[in-house]
CSV table of C-alpha atoms and ligand atoms in Angstrom, one decimal:
chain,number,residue,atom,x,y,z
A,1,UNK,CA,-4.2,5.0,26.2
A,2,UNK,CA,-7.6,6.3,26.8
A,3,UNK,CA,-10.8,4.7,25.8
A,4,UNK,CA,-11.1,6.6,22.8
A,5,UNK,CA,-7.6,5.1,21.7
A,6,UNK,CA,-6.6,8.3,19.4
A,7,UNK,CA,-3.7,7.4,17.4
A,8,UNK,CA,-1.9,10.1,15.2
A,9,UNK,CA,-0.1,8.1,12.3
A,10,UNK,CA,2.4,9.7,10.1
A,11,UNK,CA,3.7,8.0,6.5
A,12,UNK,CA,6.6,9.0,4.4
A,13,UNK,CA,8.5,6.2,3.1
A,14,UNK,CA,8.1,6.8,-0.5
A,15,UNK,CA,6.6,10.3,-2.3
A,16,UNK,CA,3.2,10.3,0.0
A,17,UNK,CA,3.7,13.0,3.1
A,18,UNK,CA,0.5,11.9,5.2
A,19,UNK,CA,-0.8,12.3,8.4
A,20,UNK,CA,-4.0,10.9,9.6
A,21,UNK,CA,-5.7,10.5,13.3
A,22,UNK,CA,-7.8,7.1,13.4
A,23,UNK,CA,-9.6,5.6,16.8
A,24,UNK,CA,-9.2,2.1,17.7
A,25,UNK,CA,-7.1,1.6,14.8
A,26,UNK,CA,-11.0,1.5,13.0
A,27,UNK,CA,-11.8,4.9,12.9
A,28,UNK,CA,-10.7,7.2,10.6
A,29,UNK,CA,-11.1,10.7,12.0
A,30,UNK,CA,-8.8,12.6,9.7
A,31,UNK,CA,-6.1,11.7,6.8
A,32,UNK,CA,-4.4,13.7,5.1
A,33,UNK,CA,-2.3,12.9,2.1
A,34,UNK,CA,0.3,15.3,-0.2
A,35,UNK,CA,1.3,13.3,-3.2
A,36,UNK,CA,4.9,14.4,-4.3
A,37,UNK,CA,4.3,12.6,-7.4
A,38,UNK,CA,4.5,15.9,-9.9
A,39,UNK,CA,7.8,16.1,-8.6
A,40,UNK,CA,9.2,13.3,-9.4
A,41,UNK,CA,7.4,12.9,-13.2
A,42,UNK,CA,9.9,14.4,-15.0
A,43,UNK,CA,12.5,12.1,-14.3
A,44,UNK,CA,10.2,8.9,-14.5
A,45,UNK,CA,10.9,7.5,-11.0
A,46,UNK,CA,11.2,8.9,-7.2
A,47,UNK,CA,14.2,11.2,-6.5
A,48,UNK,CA,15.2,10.0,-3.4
A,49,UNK,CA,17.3,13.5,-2.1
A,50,UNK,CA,14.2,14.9,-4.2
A,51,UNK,CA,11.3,13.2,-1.7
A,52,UNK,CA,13.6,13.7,1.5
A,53,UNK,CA,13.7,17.4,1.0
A,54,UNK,CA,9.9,17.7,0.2
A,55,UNK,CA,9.1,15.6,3.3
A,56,UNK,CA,10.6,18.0,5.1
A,57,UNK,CA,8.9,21.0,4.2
A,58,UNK,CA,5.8,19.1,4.4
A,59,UNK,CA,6.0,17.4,7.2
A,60,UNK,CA,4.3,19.6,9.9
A,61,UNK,CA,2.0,21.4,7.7
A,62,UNK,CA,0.3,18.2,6.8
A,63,UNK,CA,0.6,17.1,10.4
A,64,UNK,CA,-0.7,20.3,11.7
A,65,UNK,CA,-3.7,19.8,9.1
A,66,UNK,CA,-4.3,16.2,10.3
A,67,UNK,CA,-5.3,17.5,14.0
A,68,UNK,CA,-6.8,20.4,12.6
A,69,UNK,CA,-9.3,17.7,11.4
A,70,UNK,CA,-9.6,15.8,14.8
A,71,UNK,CA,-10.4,19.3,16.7
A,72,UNK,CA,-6.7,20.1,17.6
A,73,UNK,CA,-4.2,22.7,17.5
A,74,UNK,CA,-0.6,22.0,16.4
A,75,UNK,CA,-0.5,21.7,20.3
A,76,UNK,CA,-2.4,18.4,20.0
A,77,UNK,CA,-4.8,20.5,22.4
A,78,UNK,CA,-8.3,20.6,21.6
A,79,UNK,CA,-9.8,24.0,20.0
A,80,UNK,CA,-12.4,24.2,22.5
A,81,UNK,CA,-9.9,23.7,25.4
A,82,UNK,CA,-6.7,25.1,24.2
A,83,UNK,CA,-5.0,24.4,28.2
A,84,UNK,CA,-7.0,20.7,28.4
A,85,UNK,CA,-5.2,17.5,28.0
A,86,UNK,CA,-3.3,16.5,24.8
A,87,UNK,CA,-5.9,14.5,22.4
A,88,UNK,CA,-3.7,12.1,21.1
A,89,UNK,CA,-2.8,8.6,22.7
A,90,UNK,CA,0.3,7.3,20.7
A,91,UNK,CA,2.3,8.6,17.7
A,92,UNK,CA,2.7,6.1,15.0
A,93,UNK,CA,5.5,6.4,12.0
A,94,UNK,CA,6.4,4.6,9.3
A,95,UNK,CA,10.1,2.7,10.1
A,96,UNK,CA,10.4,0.9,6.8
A,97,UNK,CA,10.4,-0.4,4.5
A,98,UNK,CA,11.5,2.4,2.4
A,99,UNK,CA,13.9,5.4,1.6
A,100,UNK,CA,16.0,5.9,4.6
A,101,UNK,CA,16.1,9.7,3.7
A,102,UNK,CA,12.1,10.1,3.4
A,103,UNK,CA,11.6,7.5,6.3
A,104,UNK,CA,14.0,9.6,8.9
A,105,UNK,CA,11.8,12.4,8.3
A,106,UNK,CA,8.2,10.8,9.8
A,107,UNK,CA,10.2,8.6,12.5
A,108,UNK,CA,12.3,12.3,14.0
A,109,UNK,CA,8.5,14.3,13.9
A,110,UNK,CA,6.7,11.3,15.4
A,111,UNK,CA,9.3,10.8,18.5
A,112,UNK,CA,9.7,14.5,18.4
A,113,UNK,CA,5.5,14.7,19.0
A,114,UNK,CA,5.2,11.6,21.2
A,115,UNK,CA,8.1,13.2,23.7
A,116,UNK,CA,6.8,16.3,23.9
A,117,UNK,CA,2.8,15.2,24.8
A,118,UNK,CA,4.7,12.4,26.7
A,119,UNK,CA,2.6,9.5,24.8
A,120,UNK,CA,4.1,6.3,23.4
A,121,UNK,CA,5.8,6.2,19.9
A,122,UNK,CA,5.2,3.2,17.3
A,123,UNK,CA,7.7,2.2,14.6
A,124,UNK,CA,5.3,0.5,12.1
A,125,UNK,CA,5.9,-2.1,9.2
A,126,UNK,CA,4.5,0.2,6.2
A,127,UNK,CA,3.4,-3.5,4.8
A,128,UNK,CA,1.7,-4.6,7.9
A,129,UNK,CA,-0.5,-0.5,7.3
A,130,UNK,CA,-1.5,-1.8,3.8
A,131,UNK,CA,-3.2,-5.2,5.1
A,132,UNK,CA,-5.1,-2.9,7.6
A,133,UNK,CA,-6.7,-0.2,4.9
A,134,UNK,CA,-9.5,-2.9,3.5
A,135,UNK,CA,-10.2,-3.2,7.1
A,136,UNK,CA,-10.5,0.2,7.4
A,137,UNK,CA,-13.3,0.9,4.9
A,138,UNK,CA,-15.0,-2.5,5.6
A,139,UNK,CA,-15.1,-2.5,9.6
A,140,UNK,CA,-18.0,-5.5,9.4
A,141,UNK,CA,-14.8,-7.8,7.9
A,142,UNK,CA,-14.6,-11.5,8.6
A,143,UNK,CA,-11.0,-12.5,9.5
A,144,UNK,CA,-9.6,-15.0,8.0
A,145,UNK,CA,-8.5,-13.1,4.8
A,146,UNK,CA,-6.2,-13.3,2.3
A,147,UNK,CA,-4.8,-10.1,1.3
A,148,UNK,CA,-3.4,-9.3,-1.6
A,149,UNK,CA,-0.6,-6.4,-1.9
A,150,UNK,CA,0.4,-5.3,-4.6
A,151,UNK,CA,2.0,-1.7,-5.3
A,152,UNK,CA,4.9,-0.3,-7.1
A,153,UNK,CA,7.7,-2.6,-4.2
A,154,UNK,CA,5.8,-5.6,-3.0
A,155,UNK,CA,3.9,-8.5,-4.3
A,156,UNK,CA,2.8,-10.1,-1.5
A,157,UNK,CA,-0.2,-12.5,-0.6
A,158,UNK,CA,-0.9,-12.7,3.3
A,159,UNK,CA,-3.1,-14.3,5.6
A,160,UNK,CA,-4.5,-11.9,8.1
A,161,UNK,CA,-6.6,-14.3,11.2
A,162,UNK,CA,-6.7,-11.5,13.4
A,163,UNK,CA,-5.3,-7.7,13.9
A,164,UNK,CA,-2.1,-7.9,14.6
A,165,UNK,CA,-1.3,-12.1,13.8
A,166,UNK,CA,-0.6,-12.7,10.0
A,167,UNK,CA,1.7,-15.1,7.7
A,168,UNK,CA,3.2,-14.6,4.8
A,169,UNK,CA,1.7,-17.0,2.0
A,170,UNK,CA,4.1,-16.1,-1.2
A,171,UNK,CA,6.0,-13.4,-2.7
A,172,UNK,CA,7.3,-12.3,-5.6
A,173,UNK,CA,10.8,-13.8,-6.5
A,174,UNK,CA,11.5,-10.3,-9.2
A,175,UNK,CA,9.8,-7.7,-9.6
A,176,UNK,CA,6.9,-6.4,-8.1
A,177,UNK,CA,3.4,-6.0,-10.0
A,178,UNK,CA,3.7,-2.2,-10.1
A,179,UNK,CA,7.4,-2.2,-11.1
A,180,UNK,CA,6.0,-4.9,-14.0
A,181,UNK,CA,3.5,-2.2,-15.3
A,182,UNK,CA,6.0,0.9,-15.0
A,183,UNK,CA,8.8,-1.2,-17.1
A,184,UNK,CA,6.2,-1.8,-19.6
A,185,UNK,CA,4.6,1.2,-19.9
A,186,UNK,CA,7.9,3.0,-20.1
A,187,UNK,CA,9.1,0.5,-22.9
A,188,UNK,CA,6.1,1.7,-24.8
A,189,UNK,CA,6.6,5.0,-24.3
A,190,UNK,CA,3.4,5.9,-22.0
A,191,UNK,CA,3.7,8.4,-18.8
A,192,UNK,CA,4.7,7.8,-15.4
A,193,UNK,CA,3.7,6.1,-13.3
A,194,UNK,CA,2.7,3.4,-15.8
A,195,UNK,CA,0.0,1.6,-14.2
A,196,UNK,CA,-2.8,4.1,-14.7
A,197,UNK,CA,-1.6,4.9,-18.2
A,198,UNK,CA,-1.8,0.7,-19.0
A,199,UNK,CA,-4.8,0.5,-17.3
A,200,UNK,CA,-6.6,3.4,-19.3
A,201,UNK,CA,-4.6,2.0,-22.7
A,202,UNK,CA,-6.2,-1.1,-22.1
A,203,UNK,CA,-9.6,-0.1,-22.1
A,204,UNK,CA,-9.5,0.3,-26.0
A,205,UNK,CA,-7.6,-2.7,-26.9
A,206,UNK,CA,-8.3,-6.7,-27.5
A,207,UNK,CA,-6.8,-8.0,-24.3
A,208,UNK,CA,-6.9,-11.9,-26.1
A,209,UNK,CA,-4.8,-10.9,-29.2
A,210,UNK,CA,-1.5,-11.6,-27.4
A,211,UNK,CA,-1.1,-14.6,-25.2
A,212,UNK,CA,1.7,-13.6,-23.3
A,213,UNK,CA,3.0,-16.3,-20.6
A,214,UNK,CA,1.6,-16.6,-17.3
A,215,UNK,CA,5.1,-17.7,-15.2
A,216,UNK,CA,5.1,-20.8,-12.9
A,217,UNK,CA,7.1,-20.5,-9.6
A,218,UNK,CA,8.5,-23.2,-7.5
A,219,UNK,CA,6.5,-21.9,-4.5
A,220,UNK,CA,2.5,-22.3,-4.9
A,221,UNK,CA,1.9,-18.6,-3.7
A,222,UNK,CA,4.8,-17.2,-5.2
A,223,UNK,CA,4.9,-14.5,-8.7
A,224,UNK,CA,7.4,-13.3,-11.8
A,225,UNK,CA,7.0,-10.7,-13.6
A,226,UNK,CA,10.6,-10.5,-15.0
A,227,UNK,CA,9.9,-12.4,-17.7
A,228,UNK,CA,6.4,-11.1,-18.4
A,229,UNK,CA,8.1,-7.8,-19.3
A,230,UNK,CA,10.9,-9.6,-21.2
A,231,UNK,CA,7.9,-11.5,-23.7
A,232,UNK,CA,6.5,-8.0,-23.8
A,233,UNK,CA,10.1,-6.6,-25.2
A,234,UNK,CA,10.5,-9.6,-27.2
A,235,UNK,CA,7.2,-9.5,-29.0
A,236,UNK,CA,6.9,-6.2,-29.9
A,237,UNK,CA,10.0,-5.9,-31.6
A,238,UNK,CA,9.1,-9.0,-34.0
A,239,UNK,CA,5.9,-7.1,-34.8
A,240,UNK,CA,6.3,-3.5,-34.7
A,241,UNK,CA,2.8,-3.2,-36.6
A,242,UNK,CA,1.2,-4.6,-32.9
A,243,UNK,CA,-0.6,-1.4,-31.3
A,244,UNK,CA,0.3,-0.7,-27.2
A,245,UNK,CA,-3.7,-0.9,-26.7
A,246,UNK,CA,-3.2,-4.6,-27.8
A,247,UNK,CA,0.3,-4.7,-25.8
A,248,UNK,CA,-1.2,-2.7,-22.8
A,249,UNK,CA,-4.6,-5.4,-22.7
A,250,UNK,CA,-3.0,-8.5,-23.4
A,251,UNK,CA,0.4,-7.8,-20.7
A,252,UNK,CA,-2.2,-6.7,-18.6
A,253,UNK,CA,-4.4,-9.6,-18.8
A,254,UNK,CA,-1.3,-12.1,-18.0
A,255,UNK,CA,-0.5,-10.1,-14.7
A,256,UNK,CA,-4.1,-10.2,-13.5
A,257,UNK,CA,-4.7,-13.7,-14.3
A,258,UNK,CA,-2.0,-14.9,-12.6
A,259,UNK,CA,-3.0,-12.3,-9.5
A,260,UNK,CA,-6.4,-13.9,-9.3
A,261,UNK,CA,-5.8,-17.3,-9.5
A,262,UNK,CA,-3.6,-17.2,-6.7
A,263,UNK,CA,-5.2,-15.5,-4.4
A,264,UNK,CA,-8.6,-17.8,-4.9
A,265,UNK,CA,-5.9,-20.6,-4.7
A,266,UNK,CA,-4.5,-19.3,-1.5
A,267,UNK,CA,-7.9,-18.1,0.2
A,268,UNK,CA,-9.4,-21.6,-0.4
A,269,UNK,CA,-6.1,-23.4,1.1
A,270,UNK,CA,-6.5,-21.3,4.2
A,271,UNK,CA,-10.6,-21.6,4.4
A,272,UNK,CA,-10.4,-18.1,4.2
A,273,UNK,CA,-14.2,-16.0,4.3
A,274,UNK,CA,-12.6,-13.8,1.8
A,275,UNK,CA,-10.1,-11.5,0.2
A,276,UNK,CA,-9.0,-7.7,0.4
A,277,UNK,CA,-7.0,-6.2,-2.3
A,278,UNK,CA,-4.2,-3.9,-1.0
A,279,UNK,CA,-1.4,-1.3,-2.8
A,280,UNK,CA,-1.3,1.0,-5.2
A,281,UNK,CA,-1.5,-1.6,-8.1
A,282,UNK,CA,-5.5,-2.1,-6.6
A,283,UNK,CA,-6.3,0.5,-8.1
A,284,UNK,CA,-6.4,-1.6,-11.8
A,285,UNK,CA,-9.9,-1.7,-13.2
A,286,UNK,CA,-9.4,-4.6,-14.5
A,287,UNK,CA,-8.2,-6.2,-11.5
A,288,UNK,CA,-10.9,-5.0,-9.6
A,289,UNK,CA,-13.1,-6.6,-11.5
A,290,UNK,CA,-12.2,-9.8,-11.7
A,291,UNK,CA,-11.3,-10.3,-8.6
A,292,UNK,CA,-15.0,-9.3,-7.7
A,293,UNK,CA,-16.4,-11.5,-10.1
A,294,UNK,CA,-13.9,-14.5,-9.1
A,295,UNK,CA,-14.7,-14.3,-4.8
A,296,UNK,CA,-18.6,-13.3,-6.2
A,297,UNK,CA,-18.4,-16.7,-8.1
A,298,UNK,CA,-17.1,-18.8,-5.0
A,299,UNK,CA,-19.4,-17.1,-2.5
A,300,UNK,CA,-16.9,-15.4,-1.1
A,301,UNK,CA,-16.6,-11.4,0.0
A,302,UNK,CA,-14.0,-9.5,-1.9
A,303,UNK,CA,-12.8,-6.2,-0.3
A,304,UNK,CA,-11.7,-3.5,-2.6
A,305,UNK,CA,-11.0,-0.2,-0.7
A,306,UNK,CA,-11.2,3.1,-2.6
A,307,UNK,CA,-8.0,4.3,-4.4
A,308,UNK,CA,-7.2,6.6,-1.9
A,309,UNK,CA,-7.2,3.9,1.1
A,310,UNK,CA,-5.1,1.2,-1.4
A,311,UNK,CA,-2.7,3.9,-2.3
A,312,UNK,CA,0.1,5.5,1.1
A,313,UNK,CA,-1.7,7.0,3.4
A,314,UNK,CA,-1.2,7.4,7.1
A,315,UNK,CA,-4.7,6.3,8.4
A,316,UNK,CA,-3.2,2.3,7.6
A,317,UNK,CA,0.3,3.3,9.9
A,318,UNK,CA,-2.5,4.7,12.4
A,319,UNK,CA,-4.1,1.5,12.6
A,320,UNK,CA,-1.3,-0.7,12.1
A,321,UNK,CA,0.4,1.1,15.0
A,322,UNK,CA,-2.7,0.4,17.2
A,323,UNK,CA,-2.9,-2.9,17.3
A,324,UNK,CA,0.8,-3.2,17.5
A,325,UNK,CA,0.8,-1.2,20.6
A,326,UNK,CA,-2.0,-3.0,22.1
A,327,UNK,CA,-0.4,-6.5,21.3
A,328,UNK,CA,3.8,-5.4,21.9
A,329,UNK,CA,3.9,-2.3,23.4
A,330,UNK,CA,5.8,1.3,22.0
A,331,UNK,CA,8.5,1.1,20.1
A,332,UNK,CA,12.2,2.6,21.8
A,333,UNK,CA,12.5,6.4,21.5
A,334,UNK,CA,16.4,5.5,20.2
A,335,UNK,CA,14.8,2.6,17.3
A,336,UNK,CA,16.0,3.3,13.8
A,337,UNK,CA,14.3,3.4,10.3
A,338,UNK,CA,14.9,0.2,8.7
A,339,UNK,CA,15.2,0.9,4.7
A,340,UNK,CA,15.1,-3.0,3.9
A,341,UNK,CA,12.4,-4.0,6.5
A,342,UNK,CA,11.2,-7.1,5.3
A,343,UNK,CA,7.0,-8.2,6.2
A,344,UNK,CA,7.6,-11.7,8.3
A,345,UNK,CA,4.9,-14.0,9.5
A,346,UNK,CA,3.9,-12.4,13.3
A,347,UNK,CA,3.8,-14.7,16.4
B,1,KG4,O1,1.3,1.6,-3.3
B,1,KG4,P1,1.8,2.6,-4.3
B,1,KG4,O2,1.1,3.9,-4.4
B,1,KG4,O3,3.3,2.9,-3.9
B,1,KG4,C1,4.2,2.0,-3.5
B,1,KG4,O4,4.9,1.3,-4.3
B,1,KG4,O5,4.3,1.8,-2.2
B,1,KG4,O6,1.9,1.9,-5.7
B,1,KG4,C2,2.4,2.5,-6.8
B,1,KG4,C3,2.3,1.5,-8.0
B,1,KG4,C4,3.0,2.0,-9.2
B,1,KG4,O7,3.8,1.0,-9.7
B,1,KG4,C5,1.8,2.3,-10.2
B,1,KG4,O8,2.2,2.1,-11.5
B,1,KG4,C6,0.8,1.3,-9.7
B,1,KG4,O9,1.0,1.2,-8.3
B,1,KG4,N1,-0.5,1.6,-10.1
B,1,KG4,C7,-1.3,0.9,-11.0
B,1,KG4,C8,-2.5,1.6,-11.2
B,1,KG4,N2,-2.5,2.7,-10.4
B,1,KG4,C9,-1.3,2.7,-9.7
B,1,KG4,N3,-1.0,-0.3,-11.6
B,1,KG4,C10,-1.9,-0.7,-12.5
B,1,KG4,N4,-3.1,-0.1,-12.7
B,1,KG4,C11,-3.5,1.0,-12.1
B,1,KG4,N5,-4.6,1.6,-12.3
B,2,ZN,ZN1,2.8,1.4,0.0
């Protein structure tokens, strides 16, 4: 690794292709990030064969692009010194969790890359890349934080004391935030993906005219959501005069409440300086918001990174894969993608 520590990261677990290039997994030099997400509208969901076949096509193209942005040819040479030394000092992938047929596609280019500029290759957790993009954005951070992520898979809330050492605080025992919002916003007949569409739906209704129930789990820093959307079901077919702006504020108010309360529950428990939202799911207005206004409160920093850095991206695997090299070493040219890969608390 050279001092500059150039790591090329490359994400495609889910509909994102993305490549970025990030220095001392801090840095972001490049990212670049083709959503598949028109694809996949129609059907109201990810196409699995759908998202493997696009990776593929768009694999080096938004690869190429990515060094393009960091001054190098598809060579990984730099334009100025097209016989020079490769400017890359690691290749980072996604290994899981994910679909196996979109994940095969970053992991084969990235040990492809790494073997031909003869640099190490890292197999990254794309959960352990998502507690890494507030850091990103906010390089002044103050470790101990709780982090919460929450996307369209995972409902996790994390301690992070250092890059690279974390533990997993509570889960969800269902479904995951995002999953909660898409159900919902499908039963009501919105678009997809449903979060955005609730969120916007929201805006224009009275989110205290429905007190739907916030669920208690047996673990402190655990979530439900199952049953959230079952009240929702429930409710609006004993009053099919209700409007979804109601539905959509009041549903949405339950999930966030229960968001916020236990991340300030878990940040205080772990004397934590503050809290980073992470996910696609951080992208909720309201969310934002309150979580602001709760850490504000409590004299505590709250990090909200831009949609773009809580949504997939590759500049997060970049990152992730640079501490995790610095701290383990590469990952095994012959290591497999691991569809179920779970987020465990690191030594
Ligand atoms: O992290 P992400 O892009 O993909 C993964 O699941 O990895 O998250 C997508 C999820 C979807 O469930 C989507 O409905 C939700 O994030 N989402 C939102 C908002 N924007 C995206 N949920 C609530 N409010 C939003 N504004
Ligand atoms: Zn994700």
């Amino acid at each position: 690794m050279t001092a500059r520590g150039r790591v090329l990261g490359i994400e495609t677990s889910c509909d994102e292709t993305a490549a970025a290039v990030v220095e001392r997994g801090r840095t972001v030099v490049t990212s670049v990030v083709s959503s598949q997400v028109d694809l996949h509208a129609r059907y109201g969901g990810v196409v699995p064969e759908l998202a493997g076949r696009a990776h593929v096509e768009l694999a080096l193209p938004v690869v190429t692009d990515a060094l393009a942005g960091a001054g190098l040819d598809r060579r990984g040479r730099s334009f100025e010194d097209p016989a020079g030394p490769v400017g890359i000092d690691a290749v980072a992938a996604t290994i899981g969790p994910g679909l196996i047929g979109a994940l095969l596609v970053g992991v084969s280019t990235a040990k492809a890359l790494a073997l031909a500029w003869g640099v190490p290759f890292v197999g990254v957790n794309h959960l352990e890349g998502h507690l890494y993009a507030a850091m990103l954005e906010a390089p002044e951070i103050e470790l101990p934080v709780v982090v919460l992520l929450v996307s369209g898979g995972h409902t996790l809330l994390v301690a992070l004391d250092a890059p690279g050492s974390y533990r997993v605080l509570g889960a969800t025992v269902d479904d995951a935030a995002g999953e909660a919002f898409d159900k919902v916003a499908r039963y009501l007949g919105l678009g997809y993906p449903g979060g955005p569409e609730i969120d916007r739906l929201a805006l224009s209704g009275d989110a205290s005219s429905i007190r739907f129930p916030r669920a208690s789990t047996a673990g402190a820093f655990d979530f439900s959501f199952s049953g959230l959307k079952t009240a929702v079901v429930s409710y609006v077919r004993a009053h099919p005069q209700v409007t979804n702006a109601d539905v959509a504020a009041s549903f949405q108010e339950a999930v966030v409440d229960v968001l916020v309360a236990k991340t300030v529950a878990a940040a205080t428990e772990i004397g934590a300086r503050g809290a980073c939202l992470a996910g696609g799911v951080a992208a909720n207005s309201s969310l934002r918001a309150r979580f602001a206004e709760v850490f504000d409160d409590r004299g505590m920093r709250s990090y909200l990174p831009s949609r773009a850095m809580c949504t997939d991206n590759a500049a997060m695997i970049a990152a992730a894969g640079y501490f995790q090299l610095e701290r383990s070493g590469p990952t095994p040219l012959d290591a497999g993608a691991v569809p179920d890969l779970q987020l465990r608390t690191s030594r």
